[in-house]
Amino acid sequence: MDTSETAAPEVSPSPRGAAETPWLDAREQRFWRAHLEVGKLLEHQLSRELQSHNLAINDYEILVVLSESPERRMRMTDLATATLQSKSRLSHQITRMETAGLVLRQECPGDRRGLYAHLTEHGWQTLQQVAPDHVRSVREHFIDRLTDEQLDAMYAALAPIAEHLRGLRGRG
Amino acid sequence: MDTSETAAPEVSPSPRGAAETPWLDAREQRFWRAHLEVGKLLEHQLSRELQSHNLAINDYEILVVLSESPERRMRMTDLATATLQSKSRLSHQITRMETAGLVLRQECPGDRRGLYAHLTEHGWQTLQQVAPDHVRSVREHFIDRLTDEQLDAMYAALAPIAEHLRGLRGRG
């Protein structure tokens, strides 16, 4: 099984490209593939477990973000930014979640820009029910498989990269 | 901006859940959030760059996987496994890629199980054109931001997790 998105084995970069950007070497490539694979497989596993609660993984994220917001609501535009989704994709998702009774979309009186997504009481109860199982899975399949040293070292490596990427996204 | 998918701030796990599975502590949570954020933002950035070549990131992955296969083709079932997609989702994607002339779907004579996806010459040329830019981005936004020591340490941490998750998926 191969989940690489970068290796292009028989393809060599053009001489010019090679001079500018070296191909990934074997060490870099095995790391890059492991990174992609863990991301994908972990999402797959967590999604599968959330399905038993009739939740998609993106639904769970929305429930968490809204639960953290003042008055458990957020302007749709801000929610799209927070969850790194396009507005149209978020809109479809919120429609689905409204049907399930997890959130409610409402205009904010006196705020012409404002269409808000609200967490409903059912959404809040659902999050409280599901969160312990979800945390258990995150521990079992990921966090508890890392030593404290690995966890801190990976955080130190990832945090500046996250900041760099946030900056790029802001400029996009 | 918050991309957490696990934290459920005001929600405490039930006493029973707490005894069995402790909540993520602050160190674990900041790591978990950084991990999710880098995964999501990096995919967003790489996707955006591939769009200038009219490719989705999943298209790129398919091109790579097919280019690595004998005769540059693969049985659809195996391709779904290799790219960790459902068969129906892969089928939609291959239809789209067929329209773009990147792949071709063909039955294999004498193999009743076999519907294959083939990489076309146009697909192969596209991969050759796009790969150097993609590798450059992977380096610029990720790999080259890690020291050799970080890269090796992260690989050592991720490889057993990838293996664990592959095992789960196999059983699913």
mmCIF file of C-alpha atoms in Angstrom:
data_model
loop_
_atom_site.group_PDB
_atom_site.id
_atom_site.type_symbol
_atom_site.label_atom_id
_atom_site.label_comp_id
_atom_site.label_asym_id
_atom_site.label_seq_id
_atom_site.Cartn_x
_atom_site.Cartn_y
_atom_site.Cartn_z
ATOM 1 C CA MET A 1 0.000 0.000 0.000
ATOM 2 C CA ASP A 2 1.345 3.355 -0.926
ATOM 3 C CA THR A 3 -0.178 6.657 -0.021
ATOM 4 C CA SER A 4 2.569 8.888 -1.303
ATOM 5 C CA GLU A 5 1.545 12.149 -2.840
ATOM 6 C CA THR A 6 4.985 13.307 -3.750
ATOM 7 C CA ALA A 7 7.218 10.543 -4.916
ATOM 8 C CA ALA A 8 7.308 10.242 -8.653
ATOM 9 C CA PRO A 9 9.718 7.360 -8.853
ATOM 10 C CA GLU A 10 10.643 7.073 -12.472
ATOM 11 C CA VAL A 11 10.103 10.737 -13.111
ATOM 12 C CA SER A 12 13.251 12.755 -12.652
ATOM 13 C CA PRO A 13 13.031 16.480 -12.256
ATOM 14 C CA SER A 14 14.292 18.374 -15.241
ATOM 15 C CA PRO A 15 17.993 19.315 -15.095
ATOM 16 C CA ARG A 16 16.984 22.874 -14.329
ATOM 17 C CA GLY A 17 14.546 21.797 -11.647
ATOM 18 C CA ALA A 18 17.166 19.486 -10.189
ATOM 19 C CA ALA A 19 19.586 22.361 -9.834
ATOM 20 C CA GLU A 20 16.954 24.465 -8.084
ATOM 21 C CA THR A 21 15.120 21.920 -6.009
ATOM 22 C CA PRO A 22 16.561 18.546 -5.200
ATOM 23 C CA TRP A 23 14.179 15.597 -5.275
ATOM 24 C CA LEU A 24 13.263 14.141 -1.901
ATOM 25 C CA ASP A 25 15.955 11.683 -0.865
ATOM 26 C CA ALA A 26 15.075 8.289 0.613
ATOM 27 C CA ARG A 27 15.030 9.551 4.227
ATOM 28 C CA GLU A 28 12.892 12.554 3.390
ATOM 29 C CA GLN A 29 10.553 10.490 1.311
ATOM 30 C CA ARG A 30 9.928 7.807 3.903
ATOM 31 C CA PHE A 31 9.186 10.554 6.444
ATOM 32 C CA TRP A 32 6.875 12.430 4.080
ATOM 33 C CA ARG A 33 4.996 9.247 3.273
ATOM 34 C CA ALA A 34 4.667 8.320 6.955
ATOM 35 C CA HIS A 35 3.377 11.818 7.712
ATOM 36 C CA LEU A 36 0.729 11.620 4.974
ATOM 37 C CA GLU A 37 -0.225 8.099 5.876
ATOM 38 C CA VAL A 38 -0.713 8.796 9.579
ATOM 39 C CA GLY A 39 -2.793 11.871 8.775
ATOM 40 C CA LYS A 40 -5.029 9.968 6.405
ATOM 41 C CA LEU A 41 -5.361 6.737 8.391
ATOM 42 C CA LEU A 42 -5.974 8.540 11.658
ATOM 43 C CA GLU A 43 -8.713 10.635 10.091
ATOM 44 C CA HIS A 44 -10.195 7.476 8.621
ATOM 45 C CA GLN A 45 -10.167 5.695 11.995
ATOM 46 C CA LEU A 46 -11.574 8.637 13.956
ATOM 47 C CA SER A 47 -14.237 9.178 11.284
ATOM 48 C CA ARG A 48 -15.290 5.578 11.463
ATOM 49 C CA GLU A 49 -15.673 5.764 15.219
ATOM 50 C CA LEU A 50 -17.639 9.018 15.060
ATOM 51 C CA GLN A 51 -19.976 7.425 12.519
ATOM 52 C CA SER A 52 -21.335 5.212 15.271
ATOM 53 C CA HIS A 53 -22.588 8.486 16.776
ATOM 54 C CA ASN A 54 -23.917 9.605 13.376
ATOM 55 C CA LEU A 55 -21.319 12.359 13.195
ATOM 56 C CA ALA A 56 -18.826 13.177 10.462
ATOM 57 C CA ILE A 57 -15.411 14.288 11.655
ATOM 58 C CA ASN A 58 -16.094 17.792 10.342
ATOM 59 C CA ASP A 59 -19.345 17.878 12.325
ATOM 60 C CA TYR A 60 -17.400 17.107 15.469
ATOM 61 C CA GLU A 61 -15.004 19.936 14.761
ATOM 62 C CA ILE A 62 -17.892 22.383 14.292
ATOM 63 C CA LEU A 63 -19.470 21.281 17.576
ATOM 64 C CA VAL A 64 -16.157 21.856 19.393
ATOM 65 C CA VAL A 65 -15.510 25.260 17.841
ATOM 66 C CA LEU A 66 -19.052 26.492 18.581
ATOM 67 C CA SER A 67 -18.897 25.147 22.143
ATOM 68 C CA GLU A 68 -15.768 27.249 22.690
ATOM 69 C CA SER A 69 -17.344 30.448 21.363
ATOM 70 C CA PRO A 70 -19.100 33.077 23.459
ATOM 71 C CA GLU A 71 -22.818 32.295 23.605
ATOM 72 C CA ARG A 72 -22.010 29.088 21.722
ATOM 73 C CA ARG A 73 -22.436 30.781 18.362
ATOM 74 C CA MET A 74 -20.231 32.129 15.624
ATOM 75 C CA ARG A 75 -20.624 34.223 12.504
ATOM 76 C CA MET A 76 -20.592 31.870 9.497
ATOM 77 C CA THR A 77 -17.666 33.743 7.947
ATOM 78 C CA ASP A 78 -15.576 33.314 11.089
ATOM 79 C CA LEU A 79 -16.581 29.677 11.385
ATOM 80 C CA ALA A 80 -15.355 29.077 7.827
ATOM 81 C CA THR A 81 -12.005 30.656 8.739
ATOM 82 C CA ALA A 82 -11.739 28.735 12.003
ATOM 83 C CA THR A 83 -12.395 25.407 10.320
ATOM 84 C CA LEU A 84 -10.343 26.214 7.207
ATOM 85 C CA GLN A 85 -13.278 25.559 4.898
ATOM 86 C CA SER A 86 -14.705 27.482 1.983
ATOM 87 C CA LYS A 87 -17.925 29.345 2.764
ATOM 88 C CA SER A 88 -19.922 27.271 0.299
ATOM 89 C CA ARG A 89 -18.703 23.976 1.698
ATOM 90 C CA LEU A 90 -19.397 25.124 5.237
ATOM 91 C CA SER A 91 -22.860 26.224 4.206
ATOM 92 C CA HIS A 92 -23.691 22.728 2.926
ATOM 93 C CA GLN A 93 -22.341 21.197 6.105
ATOM 94 C CA ILE A 94 -24.334 23.515 8.370
ATOM 95 C CA THR A 95 -27.496 22.714 6.399
ATOM 96 C CA ARG A 96 -26.913 19.031 7.059
ATOM 97 C CA MET A 97 -26.229 19.688 10.742
ATOM 98 C CA GLU A 98 -29.349 21.846 10.999
ATOM 99 C CA THR A 99 -31.426 18.939 9.719
ATOM 100 C CA ALA A 100 -29.885 16.782 12.437
ATOM 101 C CA GLY A 101 -30.830 19.410 15.027
ATOM 102 C CA LEU A 102 -27.230 20.034 16.090
ATOM 103 C CA VAL A 103 -27.006 23.682 15.069
ATOM 104 C CA LEU A 104 -29.305 26.507 14.091
ATOM 105 C CA ARG A 105 -28.615 29.227 11.549
ATOM 106 C CA GLN A 106 -29.980 32.630 12.488
ATOM 107 C CA GLU A 107 -29.634 36.199 11.410
ATOM 108 C CA CYS A 108 -28.421 38.488 14.116
ATOM 109 C CA PRO A 109 -30.817 41.404 14.617
ATOM 110 C CA GLY A 110 -29.066 44.722 14.073
ATOM 111 C CA ASP A 111 -26.059 43.110 12.378
ATOM 112 C CA ARG A 112 -26.481 43.184 8.620
ATOM 113 C CA ARG A 113 -23.335 41.154 7.995
ATOM 114 C CA GLY A 114 -24.340 38.566 10.431
ATOM 115 C CA LEU A 115 -25.610 35.113 9.704
ATOM 116 C CA TYR A 116 -24.692 33.053 12.741
ATOM 117 C CA ALA A 117 -24.459 29.354 13.454
ATOM 118 C CA HIS A 118 -25.670 28.513 16.959
ATOM 119 C CA LEU A 119 -25.010 25.331 18.857
ATOM 120 C CA THR A 120 -28.378 23.884 19.932
ATOM 121 C CA GLU A 121 -28.963 22.170 23.259
ATOM 122 C CA HIS A 122 -29.059 18.876 21.337
ATOM 123 C CA GLY A 123 -25.710 19.727 19.728
ATOM 124 C CA TRP A 124 -24.233 20.494 23.136
ATOM 125 C CA GLN A 125 -25.558 17.247 24.629
ATOM 126 C CA THR A 126 -24.236 15.312 21.647
ATOM 127 C CA LEU A 127 -20.778 16.787 22.110
ATOM 128 C CA GLN A 128 -20.799 15.873 25.787
ATOM 129 C CA GLN A 129 -21.751 12.303 24.935
ATOM 130 C CA VAL A 130 -19.281 11.854 22.119
ATOM 131 C CA ALA A 131 -16.211 13.696 23.414
ATOM 132 C CA PRO A 132 -15.018 11.065 25.930
ATOM 133 C CA ASP A 133 -15.061 8.333 23.267
ATOM 134 C CA HIS A 134 -13.324 10.579 20.796
ATOM 135 C CA VAL A 135 -10.583 11.508 23.270
ATOM 136 C CA ARG A 136 -10.137 7.842 24.111
ATOM 137 C CA SER A 137 -9.562 7.119 20.410
ATOM 138 C CA VAL A 138 -7.166 10.007 19.943
ATOM 139 C CA ARG A 139 -5.169 8.654 22.895
ATOM 140 C CA GLU A 140 -5.336 5.020 21.874
ATOM 141 C CA HIS A 141 -4.385 5.516 18.247
ATOM 142 C CA PHE A 142 -2.016 8.458 18.511
ATOM 143 C CA ILE A 143 -1.146 10.450 21.644
ATOM 144 C CA ASP A 144 -0.475 7.555 24.017
ATOM 145 C CA ARG A 145 1.816 5.983 21.415
ATOM 146 C CA LEU A 146 4.252 8.866 21.793
ATOM 147 C CA THR A 147 6.618 9.410 24.692
ATOM 148 C CA ASP A 148 6.588 12.776 26.434
ATOM 149 C CA GLU A 149 9.887 13.585 24.722
ATOM 150 C CA GLN A 150 8.514 12.698 21.279
ATOM 151 C CA LEU A 151 5.410 14.737 21.882
ATOM 152 C CA ASP A 152 7.383 17.816 22.912
ATOM 153 C CA ALA A 153 9.901 17.416 20.097
ATOM 154 C CA MET A 154 7.145 17.095 17.509
ATOM 155 C CA TYR A 155 5.325 20.094 18.895
ATOM 156 C CA ALA A 156 8.540 22.145 18.712
ATOM 157 C CA ALA A 157 8.952 21.074 15.082
ATOM 158 C CA LEU A 158 5.324 21.602 14.032
ATOM 159 C CA ALA A 159 4.457 24.865 15.780
ATOM 160 C CA PRO A 160 6.633 27.142 13.571
ATOM 161 C CA ILE A 161 5.382 25.315 10.469
ATOM 162 C CA ALA A 162 1.782 25.886 11.522
ATOM 163 C CA GLU A 163 2.565 29.562 12.000
ATOM 164 C CA HIS A 164 4.195 29.797 8.565
ATOM 165 C CA LEU A 165 1.208 28.129 6.921
ATOM 166 C CA ARG A 166 -1.304 30.308 8.762
ATOM 167 C CA GLY A 167 0.548 33.337 7.426
ATOM 168 C CA LEU A 168 0.360 32.032 3.858
ATOM 169 C CA ARG A 169 -3.332 31.320 4.213
ATOM 170 C CA GLY A 170 -4.015 34.805 5.504
ATOM 171 C CA ARG A 171 -2.370 36.261 2.403
ATOM 172 C CA GLY A 172 -4.233 33.904 0.019
ATOM 173 C CA MET B 1 -8.212 30.680 14.633
ATOM 174 C CA ASP B 2 -8.771 27.295 16.126
ATOM 175 C CA THR B 3 -8.795 24.050 14.251
ATOM 176 C CA SER B 4 -9.085 21.713 17.169
ATOM 177 C CA GLU B 5 -11.078 18.592 16.681
ATOM 178 C CA THR B 6 -10.670 17.217 20.150
ATOM 179 C CA ALA B 7 -10.742 19.856 22.801
ATOM 180 C CA ALA B 8 -14.122 20.239 24.344
ATOM 181 C CA PRO B 9 -13.211 22.984 26.761
ATOM 182 C CA GLU B 10 -16.147 23.361 29.088
ATOM 183 C CA VAL B 11 -17.191 19.770 28.661
ATOM 184 C CA SER B 12 -15.698 17.509 31.269
ATOM 185 C CA PRO B 13 -15.655 13.798 30.749
ATOM 186 C CA SER B 14 -17.993 11.901 32.993
ATOM 187 C CA PRO B 15 -16.452 10.689 36.266
ATOM 188 C CA ARG B 16 -16.384 7.192 34.852
ATOM 189 C CA GLY B 17 -14.805 8.381 31.614
ATOM 190 C CA ALA B 18 -12.304 10.422 33.595
ATOM 191 C CA ALA B 19 -11.228 7.370 35.542
ATOM 192 C CA GLU B 20 -10.762 5.389 32.355
ATOM 193 C CA THR B 21 -9.441 7.972 29.978
ATOM 194 C CA PRO B 22 -7.924 11.212 31.153
ATOM 195 C CA TRP B 23 -8.716 14.327 29.129
ATOM 196 C CA LEU B 24 -5.873 15.688 27.021
ATOM 197 C CA ASP B 25 -3.723 17.910 29.200
ATOM 198 C CA ALA B 26 -2.455 21.285 27.982
ATOM 199 C CA ARG B 27 0.763 19.873 26.483
ATOM 200 C CA GLU B 28 -1.032 17.055 24.694
ATOM 201 C CA GLN B 29 -3.710 19.368 23.449
ATOM 202 C CA ARG B 30 -1.382 21.974 21.979
ATOM 203 C CA PHE B 31 0.490 19.172 20.192
ATOM 204 C CA TRP B 32 -2.699 17.553 18.895
ATOM 205 C CA ARG B 33 -3.953 20.897 17.618
ATOM 206 C CA ALA B 34 -0.626 21.674 15.931
ATOM 207 C CA HIS B 35 -0.665 18.249 14.291
ATOM 208 C CA LEU B 36 -4.192 18.741 12.937
ATOM 209 C CA GLU B 37 -3.494 22.283 11.855
ATOM 210 C CA VAL B 38 -0.319 21.452 9.938
ATOM 211 C CA GLY B 39 -2.057 18.570 8.198
ATOM 212 C CA LYS B 40 -4.978 20.707 7.147
ATOM 213 C CA LEU B 41 -3.068 23.865 6.216
ATOM 214 C CA LEU B 42 -0.416 21.974 4.291
ATOM 215 C CA GLU B 43 -3.046 20.139 2.289
ATOM 216 C CA HIS B 44 -4.771 23.459 1.644
ATOM 217 C CA GLN B 45 -1.529 25.079 0.439
ATOM 218 C CA LEU B 46 -0.462 22.162 -1.755
ATOM 219 C CA SER B 47 -3.986 21.923 -3.195
ATOM 220 C CA ARG B 48 -3.974 25.586 -4.064
ATOM 221 C CA GLU B 49 -0.682 25.242 -5.883
ATOM 222 C CA LEU B 50 -1.815 22.154 -7.787
ATOM 223 C CA GLN B 51 -4.952 24.012 -8.868
ATOM 224 C CA SER B 52 -2.792 26.181 -11.093
ATOM 225 C CA HIS B 53 -2.115 22.938 -12.979
ATOM 226 C CA ASN B 54 -5.837 22.060 -12.922
ATOM 227 C CA LEU B 55 -5.187 19.159 -10.594
ATOM 228 C CA ALA B 56 -6.786 18.288 -7.280
ATOM 229 C CA ILE B 57 -4.448 16.886 -4.651
ATOM 230 C CA ASN B 58 -6.162 13.501 -4.934
ATOM 231 C CA ASP B 59 -5.598 13.567 -8.692
ATOM 232 C CA TYR B 60 -1.905 14.068 -8.099
ATOM 233 C CA GLU B 61 -1.811 11.107 -5.752
ATOM 234 C CA ILE B 62 -3.533 8.886 -8.342
ATOM 235 C CA LEU B 63 -1.038 9.945 -11.012
ATOM 236 C CA VAL B 64 1.871 9.066 -8.698
ATOM 237 C CA VAL B 65 0.464 5.701 -7.663
ATOM 238 C CA LEU B 66 -0.307 4.680 -11.263
ATOM 239 C CA SER B 67 3.127 5.851 -12.442
ATOM 240 C CA GLU B 68 4.693 3.501 -9.882
ATOM 241 C CA SER B 69 2.650 0.478 -10.968
ATOM 242 C CA PRO B 70 3.720 -2.104 -13.525
ATOM 243 C CA GLU B 71 2.468 -1.057 -16.968
ATOM 244 C CA ARG B 72 1.260 2.150 -15.311
ATOM 245 C CA ARG B 73 -2.107 0.652 -14.497
ATOM 246 C CA MET B 74 -3.858 -0.726 -11.466
ATOM 247 C CA ARG B 75 -7.013 -2.645 -10.699
ATOM 248 C CA MET B 76 -9.621 -0.168 -9.390
ATOM 249 C CA THR B 77 -10.046 -2.170 -6.175
ATOM 250 C CA ASP B 78 -6.314 -2.026 -5.463
ATOM 251 C CA LEU B 79 -6.191 1.664 -6.332
ATOM 252 C CA ALA B 80 -8.944 2.328 -3.791
ATOM 253 C CA THR B 81 -6.935 0.474 -1.148
ATOM 254 C CA ALA B 82 -3.699 2.231 -2.076
ATOM 255 C CA THR B 83 -5.263 5.675 -1.870
ATOM 256 C CA LEU B 84 -7.392 4.859 1.190
ATOM 257 C CA GLN B 85 -10.604 5.815 -0.575
ATOM 258 C CA SER B 86 -13.963 4.147 -0.846
ATOM 259 C CA LYS B 87 -14.607 2.482 -4.207
ATOM 260 C CA SER B 88 -17.504 4.786 -4.977
ATOM 261 C CA ARG B 89 -15.531 7.922 -4.254
ATOM 262 C CA LEU B 90 -12.614 6.674 -6.322
ATOM 263 C CA SER B 91 -14.968 5.856 -9.166
ATOM 264 C CA HIS B 92 -16.234 9.452 -9.254
ATOM 265 C CA GLN B 93 -12.686 10.744 -9.188
ATOM 266 C CA ILE B 94 -11.531 8.480 -12.012
ATOM 267 C CA THR B 95 -14.515 9.580 -14.106
ATOM 268 C CA ARG B 96 -13.429 13.175 -13.654
ATOM 269 C CA MET B 97 -9.817 12.319 -14.493
ATOM 270 C CA GLU B 98 -10.930 10.376 -17.578
ATOM 271 C CA THR B 99 -12.721 13.468 -18.858
ATOM 272 C CA ALA B 100 -9.474 15.389 -18.381
ATOM 273 C CA GLY B 101 -7.638 12.733 -20.384
ATOM 274 C CA LEU B 102 -5.309 11.803 -17.504
ATOM 275 C CA VAL B 103 -6.412 8.195 -17.078
ATOM 276 C CA LEU B 104 -8.397 5.584 -18.941
ATOM 277 C CA ARG B 105 -10.662 2.932 -17.463
ATOM 278 C CA GLN B 106 -10.559 -0.415 -19.232
ATOM 279 C CA GLU B 107 -11.642 -3.956 -18.658
ATOM 280 C CA CYS B 108 -8.849 -6.445 -18.730
ATOM 281 C CA PRO B 109 -9.507 -9.202 -21.279
ATOM 282 C CA GLY B 110 -9.576 -12.576 -19.601
ATOM 283 C CA ASP B 111 -9.862 -11.112 -16.107
ATOM 284 C CA ARG B 112 -13.480 -10.969 -15.032
ATOM 285 C CA ARG B 113 -12.680 -9.173 -11.776
ATOM 286 C CA GLY B 114 -10.627 -6.641 -13.509
ATOM 287 C CA LEU B 115 -11.590 -3.073 -14.231
ATOM 288 C CA TYR B 116 -8.307 -1.208 -14.476
ATOM 289 C CA ALA B 117 -7.309 2.437 -14.377
ATOM 290 C CA HIS B 118 -4.489 3.194 -16.801
ATOM 291 C CA LEU B 119 -2.262 6.245 -16.789
ATOM 292 C CA THR B 120 -2.479 7.878 -20.227
ATOM 293 C CA GLU B 121 0.467 9.476 -21.991
ATOM 294 C CA HIS B 122 -1.107 12.854 -21.184
ATOM 295 C CA GLY B 123 -1.356 11.842 -17.522
ATOM 296 C CA TRP B 124 2.297 10.820 -17.514
ATOM 297 C CA GLN B 125 3.392 14.075 -19.157
ATOM 298 C CA THR B 126 1.288 16.048 -16.700
ATOM 299 C CA LEU B 127 2.934 14.319 -13.761
ATOM 300 C CA GLN B 128 6.384 15.063 -15.179
ATOM 301 C CA GLN B 129 5.478 18.724 -15.549
ATOM 302 C CA VAL B 130 3.861 19.132 -12.168
ATOM 303 C CA ALA B 131 6.100 17.015 -9.916
ATOM 304 C CA PRO B 132 9.062 19.434 -9.675
ATOM 305 C CA ASP B 133 6.781 22.288 -8.558
ATOM 306 C CA HIS B 134 5.019 20.039 -6.091
ATOM 307 C CA VAL B 135 8.285 18.802 -4.583
ATOM 308 C CA ARG B 136 9.474 22.387 -4.338
ATOM 309 C CA SER B 137 6.352 23.242 -2.336
ATOM 310 C CA VAL B 138 6.642 20.227 -0.076
ATOM 311 C CA ARG B 139 10.221 21.295 0.674
ATOM 312 C CA GLU B 140 9.461 24.977 1.084
ATOM 313 C CA HIS B 141 6.460 24.577 3.340
ATOM 314 C CA PHE B 142 7.420 21.474 5.283
ATOM 315 C CA ILE B 143 10.491 19.280 4.781
ATOM 316 C CA ASP B 144 13.127 22.023 4.609
ATOM 317 C CA ARG B 145 11.718 23.548 7.798
ATOM 318 C CA LEU B 146 12.822 20.495 9.766
ATOM 319 C CA THR B 147 16.360 19.660 10.797
ATOM 320 C CA ASP B 148 17.723 16.221 9.924
ATOM 321 C CA GLU B 149 17.358 15.282 13.590
ATOM 322 C CA GLN B 150 13.726 16.411 13.708
ATOM 323 C CA LEU B 151 12.943 14.548 10.535
ATOM 324 C CA ASP B 152 14.445 11.295 11.806
ATOM 325 C CA ALA B 153 12.845 11.663 15.236
ATOM 326 C CA MET B 154 9.421 12.287 13.716
ATOM 327 C CA TYR B 155 9.799 9.349 11.365
ATOM 328 C CA ALA B 156 10.726 7.105 14.304
ATOM 329 C CA ALA B 157 7.612 8.312 16.139
ATOM 330 C CA LEU B 158 5.210 8.078 13.188
ATOM 331 C CA ALA B 159 6.272 4.797 11.564
ATOM 332 C CA PRO B 160 4.918 2.484 14.309
ATOM 333 C CA ILE B 161 1.711 4.531 14.449
ATOM 334 C CA ALA B 162 1.248 4.165 10.703
ATOM 335 C CA GLU B 163 1.744 0.437 11.075
ATOM 336 C CA HIS B 164 -0.791 0.240 13.902
ATOM 337 C CA LEU B 165 -3.357 2.176 11.862
ATOM 338 C CA ARG B 166 -2.777 0.094 8.736
ATOM 339 C CA GLY B 167 -3.492 -2.994 10.830
ATOM 340 C CA LEU B 168 -6.768 -1.516 12.093
ATOM 341 C CA ARG B 169 -7.820 -0.598 8.600
ATOM 342 C CA GLY B 170 -7.091 -4.078 7.335
ATOM 343 C CA ARG B 171 -9.414 -5.503 9.963
ATOM 344 C CA GLY B 172 -12.146 -2.922 9.310
#
